[in-house]
Short mmCIF file of C-alpha atoms in Angstrom, two decimals:
data_model
loop_
_atom_site.label_atom_id
_atom_site.label_comp_id
_atom_site.label_asym_id
_atom_site.label_seq_id
_atom_site.Cartn_x
_atom_site.Cartn_y
_atom_site.Cartn_z
CA MET A 449 -155.02 -106.19 -132.03
CA ALA A 450 -158.57 -105.42 -130.96
CA PRO A 451 -159.68 -101.80 -131.52
CA ALA A 452 -160.24 -99.56 -128.52
CA MET A 453 -163.79 -99.59 -127.22
CA ARG A 454 -165.73 -96.35 -127.44
CA PHE A 455 -168.13 -97.86 -124.88
CA GLU A 456 -168.09 -100.91 -122.63
CA ARG A 457 -171.86 -101.35 -122.27
CA LEU A 458 -174.28 -102.30 -125.05
CA ASP A 459 -176.87 -99.75 -123.89
CA ASP A 460 -174.30 -96.98 -124.27
CA TRP A 461 -173.45 -98.13 -127.82
CA LEU A 462 -177.14 -98.23 -128.78
CA HIS A 463 -177.82 -94.81 -127.32
CA TRP A 464 -174.87 -93.40 -129.30
CA LEU A 465 -175.99 -95.13 -132.50
CA GLU A 466 -179.45 -93.60 -132.23
CA SER A 467 -177.99 -90.10 -132.72
CA HIS A 468 -174.70 -90.86 -134.52
CA HIS A 469 -176.08 -90.44 -138.06
CA PRO A 470 -177.96 -87.28 -139.10
CA THR A 471 -181.07 -89.25 -140.14
CA GLU A 472 -182.70 -92.43 -138.86
CA ILE A 473 -183.12 -93.83 -142.38
CA GLU A 474 -180.83 -93.13 -145.34
CA LEU A 475 -181.11 -95.73 -148.05
CA GLY A 476 -178.12 -96.52 -150.24
CA LEU A 477 -175.23 -98.98 -150.37
CA THR A 478 -172.22 -96.74 -150.98
CA ARG A 479 -171.37 -96.04 -147.34
CA ILE A 480 -171.93 -99.55 -145.99
CA ARG A 481 -170.13 -101.20 -148.92
CA ALA A 482 -167.01 -99.11 -148.30
CA VAL A 483 -166.88 -100.14 -144.63
CA ALA A 484 -167.72 -103.78 -145.41
CA GLU A 485 -164.82 -103.88 -147.85
CA ARG A 486 -162.45 -102.63 -145.15
CA LEU A 487 -163.74 -105.39 -142.85
CA ASP A 488 -163.45 -108.06 -145.57
CA LEU A 489 -167.16 -108.92 -145.43
CA LEU A 490 -168.10 -108.80 -149.10
CA SER A 491 -167.28 -112.44 -149.99
CA PRO A 492 -168.66 -114.60 -147.16
CA GLN A 493 -167.92 -118.31 -147.04
CA ALA A 494 -171.47 -119.00 -145.84
CA ARG A 495 -174.40 -119.29 -148.19
CA VAL A 496 -176.69 -116.27 -148.07
CA VAL A 497 -180.51 -116.28 -148.00
CA SER A 498 -182.05 -112.79 -148.20
CA ILE A 499 -185.74 -112.32 -147.44
CA ALA A 500 -187.71 -109.17 -148.26
CA GLY A 501 -191.43 -108.42 -148.12
CA THR A 502 -194.01 -106.05 -146.74
CA ASN A 503 -195.28 -108.74 -144.36
CA GLY A 504 -194.32 -112.31 -143.53
CA LYS A 505 -190.55 -112.02 -143.91
CA GLY A 506 -189.82 -112.63 -140.21
CA SER A 507 -191.91 -115.81 -140.36
CA CYS A 508 -189.97 -116.96 -143.44
CA VAL A 509 -186.64 -116.28 -141.69
CA ALA A 510 -187.75 -118.26 -138.63
CA ALA A 511 -188.95 -121.24 -140.68
CA CYS A 512 -185.84 -121.34 -142.90
CA SER A 513 -183.58 -121.11 -139.86
CA ALA A 514 -185.40 -123.85 -137.94
CA MET A 515 -185.26 -126.33 -140.81
CA LEU A 516 -181.63 -125.60 -141.70
CA ARG A 517 -180.64 -126.13 -138.06
CA ALA A 518 -182.53 -129.44 -138.14
CA ALA A 519 -180.39 -130.33 -141.19
CA GLY A 520 -177.26 -129.90 -139.08
CA GLN A 521 -176.32 -126.52 -140.52
CA ARG A 522 -174.87 -123.77 -138.34
CA VAL A 523 -177.25 -120.87 -139.00
CA GLY A 524 -176.91 -117.15 -138.44
CA ALA A 525 -180.22 -115.26 -138.53
CA TYR A 526 -180.54 -111.48 -138.73
CA THR A 527 -183.92 -109.79 -138.21
CA SER A 528 -185.27 -106.38 -137.30
CA PRO A 529 -186.64 -104.63 -135.42
CA HIS A 530 -186.40 -106.26 -132.02
CA LEU A 531 -189.17 -106.42 -129.45
CA GLN A 532 -187.48 -106.26 -126.05
CA HIS A 533 -183.72 -106.70 -126.43
CA TYR A 534 -181.43 -105.64 -129.27
CA ASN A 535 -179.69 -109.03 -129.08
CA GLU A 536 -182.82 -110.63 -130.59
CA ARG A 537 -181.75 -109.23 -133.97
CA ILE A 538 -178.63 -111.40 -134.30
CA GLN A 539 -178.89 -115.10 -133.48
CA VAL A 540 -176.60 -118.06 -134.03
CA ASP A 541 -178.34 -121.43 -134.00
CA GLY A 542 -181.41 -119.85 -132.47
CA VAL A 543 -179.58 -118.16 -129.57
CA PRO A 544 -179.27 -114.36 -129.38
CA VAL A 545 -175.67 -113.20 -129.26
CA GLY A 546 -174.28 -111.72 -126.05
CA ASP A 547 -173.67 -108.09 -125.18
CA GLY A 548 -169.90 -108.60 -125.31
CA GLU A 549 -169.97 -109.93 -128.87
CA LEU A 550 -172.08 -107.00 -130.01
CA CYS A 551 -169.84 -104.45 -128.30
CA ARG A 552 -166.71 -105.94 -129.89
CA ALA A 553 -168.37 -105.96 -133.31
CA PHE A 554 -169.49 -102.33 -132.92
CA ALA A 555 -165.93 -101.37 -131.91
CA ARG A 556 -164.49 -102.94 -135.06
CA ILE A 557 -167.06 -101.17 -137.25
CA ASP A 558 -166.41 -97.89 -135.44
CA ALA A 559 -162.69 -98.21 -136.08
CA ALA A 560 -163.25 -99.02 -139.76
CA SER A 561 -165.70 -96.16 -140.40
CA THR A 562 -163.94 -93.15 -138.92
CA ASP A 563 -164.53 -91.07 -142.08
CA ILE A 564 -167.94 -92.59 -142.96
CA SER A 565 -171.18 -91.99 -141.11
CA LEU A 566 -173.39 -95.10 -140.83
CA THR A 567 -177.02 -95.38 -139.77
CA TYR A 568 -178.21 -97.39 -136.79
CA PHE A 569 -179.41 -100.15 -139.13
CA GLU A 570 -176.17 -100.18 -141.13
CA PHE A 571 -174.13 -100.62 -137.94
CA GLY A 572 -176.38 -103.52 -136.93
CA THR A 573 -176.17 -105.18 -140.34
CA LEU A 574 -172.37 -105.04 -140.36
CA ALA A 575 -172.30 -106.35 -136.79
CA ALA A 576 -174.39 -109.34 -137.84
CA LEU A 577 -172.09 -110.10 -140.78
CA LEU A 578 -168.99 -109.79 -138.58
CA ILE A 579 -170.39 -112.08 -135.91
CA PHE A 580 -171.54 -114.65 -138.45
CA GLN A 581 -168.06 -114.60 -139.99
CA GLU A 582 -166.41 -115.09 -136.60
CA GLN A 583 -168.87 -117.85 -135.67
CA ALA A 584 -168.22 -119.63 -139.01
CA VAL A 585 -171.90 -120.18 -139.78
CA ASP A 586 -172.83 -122.33 -142.76
CA VAL A 587 -175.85 -120.26 -143.80
CA MET A 588 -176.84 -116.65 -143.15
CA VAL A 589 -180.58 -115.96 -143.25
CA LEU A 590 -180.99 -112.19 -143.52
CA GLU A 591 -184.19 -110.17 -143.23
CA VAL A 592 -184.25 -107.07 -145.41
CA GLY A 593 -185.09 -104.02 -143.32
CA LEU A 594 -186.75 -101.63 -145.78
CA GLY A 595 -187.56 -102.26 -149.43
CA GLY A 596 -184.73 -104.23 -150.99
CA ARG A 597 -182.70 -102.58 -153.73
CA LEU A 598 -181.08 -99.95 -151.48
CA ASP A 599 -181.37 -101.73 -148.14
CA ALA A 600 -178.16 -102.50 -146.23
CA VAL A 601 -178.79 -106.26 -146.38
CA ASN A 602 -178.64 -106.07 -150.19
CA LEU A 603 -174.93 -105.41 -149.76
CA LEU A 604 -174.41 -109.15 -150.31
CA ASP A 605 -175.34 -111.15 -153.39
CA ALA A 606 -177.81 -113.71 -152.08
CA ASP A 607 -177.61 -117.36 -153.15
CA VAL A 608 -181.37 -117.47 -152.55
CA ALA A 609 -183.58 -114.37 -152.52
CA VAL A 610 -187.24 -114.34 -151.44
CA VAL A 611 -189.95 -111.69 -151.63
CA THR A 612 -192.76 -112.83 -149.33
CA SER A 613 -195.37 -110.15 -150.14
CA VAL A 614 -195.80 -106.73 -151.69
CA ASP A 615 -198.21 -104.22 -150.19
CA LEU A 616 -198.42 -100.58 -149.19
CA ASP A 617 -196.02 -99.53 -146.43
CA HIS A 618 -193.09 -97.12 -146.13
CA GLN A 619 -194.44 -95.20 -149.12
CA ALA A 620 -192.22 -92.19 -148.37
CA TRP A 621 -189.18 -94.29 -149.29
CA LEU A 622 -190.54 -96.98 -151.62
CA GLY A 623 -193.32 -95.39 -153.68
CA ASN A 624 -197.07 -94.97 -153.49
CA ASP A 625 -198.25 -98.09 -155.32
CA ARG A 626 -197.54 -101.82 -155.40
CA ASP A 627 -195.71 -101.57 -158.72
CA SER A 628 -193.16 -99.11 -157.33
CA ILE A 629 -192.74 -101.07 -154.10
CA GLY A 630 -192.45 -104.33 -156.04
CA ARG A 631 -189.64 -102.91 -158.16
CA GLU A 632 -187.72 -101.93 -155.05
CA LYS A 633 -188.15 -105.37 -153.46
CA ALA A 634 -187.09 -107.15 -156.66
CA GLY A 635 -183.72 -105.44 -156.25
CA ILE A 636 -182.56 -108.31 -154.01
CA TYR A 637 -182.72 -110.77 -156.93
CA ARG A 638 -179.52 -111.69 -158.79
CA ALA A 639 -179.13 -113.15 -162.26
CA GLY A 640 -178.28 -116.84 -162.12
CA GLN A 641 -179.28 -117.21 -158.47
CA ILE A 642 -182.39 -118.76 -156.92
CA SER A 643 -185.23 -116.21 -156.81
CA LEU A 644 -188.63 -116.81 -155.19
CA CYS A 645 -191.84 -114.80 -154.89
CA ALA A 646 -194.50 -115.87 -152.37
CA ASP A 647 -196.97 -113.10 -153.23
CA GLU A 648 -199.91 -114.84 -154.91
CA GLN A 649 -200.65 -111.73 -157.00
CA PRO A 650 -197.27 -110.08 -157.56
CA PRO A 651 -197.43 -106.59 -159.07
CA ALA A 652 -196.27 -106.01 -162.62
CA GLY A 653 -193.47 -103.82 -161.29
CA LEU A 654 -191.87 -106.74 -159.48
CA LEU A 655 -192.25 -109.08 -162.45
CA SER A 656 -190.79 -106.60 -164.92
CA ALA A 657 -187.88 -105.75 -162.60
CA ALA A 658 -187.12 -109.45 -162.09
CA GLY A 659 -187.20 -109.94 -165.86
CA ALA A 660 -184.82 -107.03 -166.39
CA ILE A 661 -182.39 -108.56 -163.88
CA GLY A 662 -182.57 -111.82 -165.82
CA VAL A 663 -183.77 -114.17 -163.08
CA GLU A 664 -185.91 -117.26 -163.49
CA LEU A 665 -188.53 -116.36 -160.93
CA GLN A 666 -190.05 -119.22 -158.93
CA ARG A 667 -193.60 -118.07 -158.14
CA ILE A 668 -195.97 -119.48 -155.56
CA GLY A 669 -198.75 -121.40 -157.29
CA GLU A 670 -196.45 -122.30 -160.17
CA ARG A 671 -193.18 -123.76 -158.85
CA PHE A 672 -194.29 -124.30 -155.26
CA GLY A 673 -197.43 -123.92 -153.20
CA PHE A 674 -199.76 -125.43 -150.62
CA THR A 675 -203.25 -126.76 -150.07
CA GLY A 676 -205.26 -127.02 -146.87
CA GLN A 677 -207.30 -130.16 -146.47
CA ASP A 678 -209.18 -131.94 -143.65
CA GLY A 679 -207.47 -129.91 -140.94
CA GLY A 680 -204.05 -130.64 -142.43
CA TRP A 681 -201.74 -128.80 -144.76
CA CYS A 682 -199.81 -130.04 -147.80
CA TRP A 683 -196.84 -128.25 -149.35
CA TRP A 684 -195.59 -129.05 -152.83
CA GLY A 685 -192.48 -127.82 -154.59
CA GLN A 686 -189.22 -129.03 -156.04
CA GLY A 687 -185.61 -129.47 -155.10
CA ARG A 688 -182.52 -128.01 -156.69
CA ASP A 689 -182.37 -131.10 -158.92
CA GLY A 690 -185.83 -130.32 -160.28
CA GLN A 691 -187.40 -133.36 -158.60
CA PRO A 692 -190.82 -132.79 -156.99
CA GLN A 693 -191.15 -132.81 -153.21
CA GLN A 694 -194.15 -132.81 -150.90
CA CYS A 695 -194.64 -132.26 -147.19
CA GLN A 696 -197.68 -133.04 -145.02
CA LEU A 697 -198.11 -131.05 -141.81
CA GLU A 698 -200.69 -129.90 -139.35
CA ARG A 699 -201.75 -126.41 -140.36
CA PRO A 700 -198.91 -123.99 -139.53
CA VAL A 701 -199.46 -121.15 -137.10
CA LEU A 702 -197.41 -118.62 -139.08
CA PRO A 703 -198.58 -117.22 -142.47
CA TRP A 704 -198.85 -120.05 -144.97
CA PRO A 705 -197.24 -118.34 -147.99
CA SER A 706 -194.16 -117.54 -145.89
CA ILE A 707 -193.93 -121.14 -144.68
CA ALA A 708 -194.35 -122.41 -148.24
CA ALA A 709 -191.54 -120.13 -149.41
CA ALA A 710 -189.28 -121.33 -146.58
CA LEU A 711 -189.85 -124.95 -147.56
CA GLN A 712 -188.97 -124.12 -151.18
CA VAL A 713 -185.80 -122.32 -150.04
CA VAL A 714 -184.64 -125.35 -148.08
CA ALA A 715 -185.51 -127.71 -150.95
CA GLN A 716 -183.60 -125.49 -153.37
CA LEU A 717 -180.59 -125.63 -151.06
CA GLY A 718 -180.51 -129.38 -151.64
CA HIS A 719 -182.46 -130.83 -148.69
CA GLN A 720 -185.40 -133.20 -148.41
CA VAL A 721 -187.83 -130.98 -146.59
CA GLU A 722 -190.39 -133.30 -145.00
CA PRO A 723 -188.11 -134.80 -142.31
CA LEU A 724 -186.72 -131.34 -141.54
CA ALA A 725 -190.21 -129.84 -141.23
CA GLN A 726 -191.19 -132.63 -138.85
CA ALA A 727 -187.96 -132.44 -136.83
CA SER A 728 -188.25 -128.67 -136.41
CA ARG A 729 -191.97 -128.85 -135.53
CA LEU A 730 -192.64 -126.37 -138.29
CA ASP A 731 -196.40 -126.56 -137.76
CA ARG A 732 -195.98 -125.26 -134.19
CA LEU A 733 -193.42 -122.58 -134.95
CA THR A 734 -194.36 -119.17 -133.53
CA LEU A 735 -192.81 -115.71 -133.36
CA PRO A 736 -193.08 -113.19 -130.52
CA GLY A 737 -195.44 -110.40 -131.43
CA ARG A 738 -197.08 -112.29 -134.30
CA TYR A 739 -200.50 -113.29 -133.00
CA GLN A 740 -198.77 -114.09 -129.72
CA THR A 741 -201.29 -115.19 -127.11
CA ARG A 742 -200.92 -115.39 -123.35
CA PRO A 743 -203.30 -115.54 -120.40
CA TRP A 744 -203.57 -112.48 -118.19
CA ALA A 745 -205.81 -112.07 -115.17
CA GLY A 746 -208.40 -114.45 -116.62
CA ARG A 747 -208.35 -112.66 -119.98
CA THR A 748 -206.65 -113.67 -123.23
CA LEU A 749 -204.03 -111.30 -124.55
CA VAL A 750 -203.22 -111.24 -128.26
CA LEU A 751 -200.07 -109.29 -129.13
CA ASP A 752 -199.52 -108.52 -132.81
CA VAL A 753 -197.17 -106.03 -134.46
CA ALA A 754 -199.55 -105.52 -137.42
CA HIS A 755 -198.96 -101.94 -138.62
CA ASN A 756 -200.19 -101.79 -142.22
CA PRO A 757 -203.49 -102.65 -143.94
CA ALA A 758 -202.40 -106.08 -145.23
CA ALA A 759 -201.14 -107.20 -141.83
CA ALA A 760 -204.33 -105.90 -140.18
CA ARG A 761 -206.47 -107.91 -142.60
CA HIS A 762 -204.51 -111.04 -141.69
CA LEU A 763 -204.95 -110.26 -137.97
CA ALA A 764 -208.70 -109.74 -138.46
CA THR A 765 -208.95 -113.13 -140.18
CA ARG A 766 -207.16 -114.82 -137.28
CA LEU A 767 -209.39 -113.10 -134.72
CA THR A 768 -212.55 -114.02 -136.62
CA SER A 769 -211.51 -117.68 -136.88
CA ALA A 770 -210.95 -117.76 -133.10
CA GLY A 771 -214.66 -117.08 -132.57
CA PRO A 772 -216.78 -114.19 -131.22
CA VAL A 773 -215.81 -112.77 -127.83
CA ASP A 774 -215.85 -109.34 -126.21
CA THR A 775 -212.69 -107.75 -127.59
CA HIS A 776 -210.71 -104.75 -126.37
CA LEU A 777 -208.46 -103.34 -129.09
CA VAL A 778 -205.40 -101.50 -127.73
CA VAL A 779 -203.81 -99.39 -130.48
CA GLY A 780 -200.53 -97.49 -130.71
CA MET A 781 -199.20 -96.62 -134.17
CA MET A 782 -196.61 -94.53 -135.94
CA ALA A 783 -197.74 -91.23 -137.45
CA ASP A 784 -196.42 -92.10 -140.92
CA LYS A 785 -198.62 -95.20 -141.31
CA ASP A 786 -201.97 -95.46 -143.08
CA ARG A 787 -203.75 -95.69 -139.76
CA VAL A 788 -207.39 -95.53 -140.91
CA ALA A 789 -206.91 -98.27 -143.52
CA THR A 790 -205.08 -100.38 -140.93
CA LEU A 791 -207.83 -100.05 -138.34
CA ALA A 792 -210.70 -100.51 -140.79
CA PRO A 793 -210.62 -104.36 -140.90
CA LEU A 794 -210.45 -104.53 -137.10
CA TYR A 795 -213.07 -102.11 -135.84
CA PRO A 796 -216.05 -104.42 -136.66
CA LEU A 797 -214.51 -107.00 -134.31
CA MET A 798 -213.89 -104.77 -131.31
CA THR A 799 -216.19 -104.15 -128.40
CA HIS A 800 -214.02 -101.32 -127.07
CA CYS A 801 -211.00 -99.45 -128.40
CA TRP A 802 -208.19 -98.04 -126.24
CA LEU A 803 -205.55 -95.66 -127.54
CA VAL A 804 -201.92 -95.79 -126.47
CA SER A 805 -199.45 -92.92 -126.48
CA LEU A 806 -195.77 -93.71 -126.93
CA PRO A 807 -194.14 -90.54 -125.57
CA GLU A 808 -190.57 -91.82 -125.97
CA ILE A 809 -191.00 -92.46 -129.72
CA PRO A 810 -190.88 -89.26 -131.82
CA ARG A 811 -192.50 -90.99 -134.81
CA ALA A 812 -195.51 -92.17 -132.82
CA ALA A 813 -198.99 -90.86 -133.55
CA THR A 814 -200.52 -88.84 -130.75
CA VAL A 815 -203.71 -89.87 -129.01
CA ALA A 816 -205.42 -86.90 -130.69
CA GLN A 817 -204.39 -88.21 -134.12
CA LEU A 818 -205.62 -91.69 -133.26
CA GLU A 819 -208.94 -90.25 -132.05
CA GLN A 820 -209.36 -88.56 -135.44
CA ASP A 821 -208.67 -91.91 -137.13
CA LEU A 822 -211.41 -93.58 -135.07
CA ALA A 823 -213.78 -90.72 -135.84
CA ALA A 824 -213.29 -91.43 -139.55
CA LEU A 825 -214.56 -94.94 -138.81
CA ASN A 826 -217.43 -93.68 -136.60
CA VAL A 827 -215.80 -95.23 -133.54
CA SER A 828 -214.89 -93.61 -130.22
CA ALA A 829 -212.20 -94.60 -127.75
CA ARG A 830 -212.98 -96.18 -124.40
CA GLY A 831 -209.83 -94.75 -122.83
CA CYS A 832 -206.29 -93.66 -123.53
CA GLY A 833 -202.90 -93.16 -121.93
CA THR A 834 -199.55 -94.86 -121.74
CA VAL A 835 -199.35 -98.64 -121.96
CA ALA A 836 -199.10 -98.87 -118.18
CA GLU A 837 -202.13 -96.64 -117.69
CA VAL A 838 -204.25 -98.48 -120.25
CA MET A 839 -203.31 -101.93 -118.92
CA GLY A 840 -204.14 -100.82 -115.38
CA ARG A 841 -207.58 -99.66 -116.48
CA LEU A 842 -208.16 -102.83 -118.49
CA ARG A 843 -207.50 -104.94 -115.42
CA ARG A 844 -210.30 -103.04 -113.67
CA GLU A 845 -212.73 -102.45 -116.53
CA SER A 846 -212.51 -105.63 -118.61
CA ARG A 847 -213.99 -108.93 -117.50
CA PRO A 848 -212.61 -112.47 -117.19
CA GLY A 849 -213.05 -114.19 -120.54
CA ASP A 850 -212.53 -111.00 -122.55
CA ARG A 851 -209.95 -110.82 -125.34
CA ILE A 852 -207.45 -107.95 -125.33
CA VAL A 853 -205.69 -107.31 -128.65
CA ILE A 854 -202.58 -105.12 -128.47
CA MET A 855 -201.40 -104.01 -131.92
CA GLY A 856 -200.18 -101.27 -134.21
CA SER A 857 -196.38 -101.33 -134.02
CA PHE A 858 -193.35 -103.13 -132.65
CA TYR A 859 -193.04 -100.32 -130.12
CA THR A 860 -196.57 -100.88 -128.80
CA VAL A 861 -196.12 -104.63 -128.40
CA SER A 862 -192.65 -104.15 -126.92
CA ALA A 863 -193.97 -101.71 -124.32
CA ALA A 864 -196.79 -104.12 -123.43
CA LEU A 865 -194.39 -107.06 -123.04
CA ASP A 866 -192.08 -104.96 -120.85
CA TRP A 867 -195.03 -103.93 -118.69
CA LEU A 868 -196.26 -107.51 -118.38
CA ASP A 869 -192.78 -108.73 -117.39
CA ALA A 870 -192.53 -106.00 -114.75
CA GLU A 871 -196.02 -106.84 -113.47
CA SER A 872 -195.09 -110.50 -113.09
CA ASP A 873 -192.22 -109.45 -110.81
CA ARG A 874 -194.47 -107.35 -108.57
CA PRO A 875 -196.15 -108.98 -105.53
CA ASP A 876 -199.74 -110.01 -106.21
CA PRO A 877 -201.45 -111.16 -102.97
CA LEU A 878 -204.33 -112.84 -104.82
CA ARG A 879 -202.03 -114.72 -107.21
CA ASP A 880 -199.61 -115.68 -104.42
CA ASN A 881 -202.48 -116.97 -102.28
CA ILE A 882 -203.79 -119.11 -105.15
CA GLU A 883 -200.34 -120.55 -105.78
CA SER A 884 -199.70 -121.33 -102.10
CA ASN A 885 -203.02 -123.16 -101.86
CA HIS A 886 -201.93 -125.46 -104.71
CA GLU A 887 -198.53 -126.36 -103.26
#
């Protein structure tokens, strides 16, 4: 018998979940493991791939999922956070699950956790596992939310565990140096299971923690890797049987170490990767909010969720390779991030900087804080306001051909995408006249 629904609408569930637990983040596996045991989720029939990392883990999830689907596997993918709709977090064969499925899963978790308080993320993780169980997926590809050792996703023993990168972020929970953060991320490894690291210079903390667990760590540059040559890209690695494999592609759009790790995951799961990479168009695979480009009013928009120094350096490299152009940087960040170090690689590339306030997000940095960050870099802001206000001014004050880079957090990119979607629904006499003249 299905449990009674606390709410009928997904928005009502999400609103309740935001305030249900005393704190937004509370790491630890005791609470979620107790509820998972009641729901019979601790021994899934599907194989489990867990992916952690400071940056690049979403790209690795997307690449693994695409190739495994091309191999005929039924794939459940769990990622976080979402950009525009919560449903993006839980997908089966590349399709976000429906509101009804999520509401039913939340109701079952609610009924099983009457005496246990779960965080927003823990509820979502259990919902993903429930839905994947009901949908009888063959493989679950799970993105670790924060760190690794104490993250809710680490509830399950992964058949394959990947750490894509280790850098400074979430220091309040993970530690103030790469060694400490690396030790936390290594917590997803399991003795006797397949363990990968795609960080080309992994910290000693990760290596020592992996050794203490007793894993045979497959490191990029040793057991798998890539080379770029003549506009192409060549991956090399090995299958589960130890036999070498290679794959030739056009240069991927997503971060190369993450793609290389995904290819090694699929090879280690027993597949020949080259036909799967070709069938899934791995070289053209993109992710919303990761150097996402779109035309807007004769300008080029670049939307990127980069919110830590390592991600900002990668974004700066991409922008530089695209060539010099007048660039408006639109920034909205969380107060607990290393904002100056994140902006430092980008300010030499910008012509103007605009600061965004996110009044609905308590963690967001204020415009005054962002102005202080720019002052530390000897830069001043061109303008500030909400996303809607800044985008309205940019339409008037930027010029056709300019590049507008919107970055700093998932919240900033999400707000920009929502505004752009709403703008596309509003009447635009100039646009409508152009379109009618081409009919």
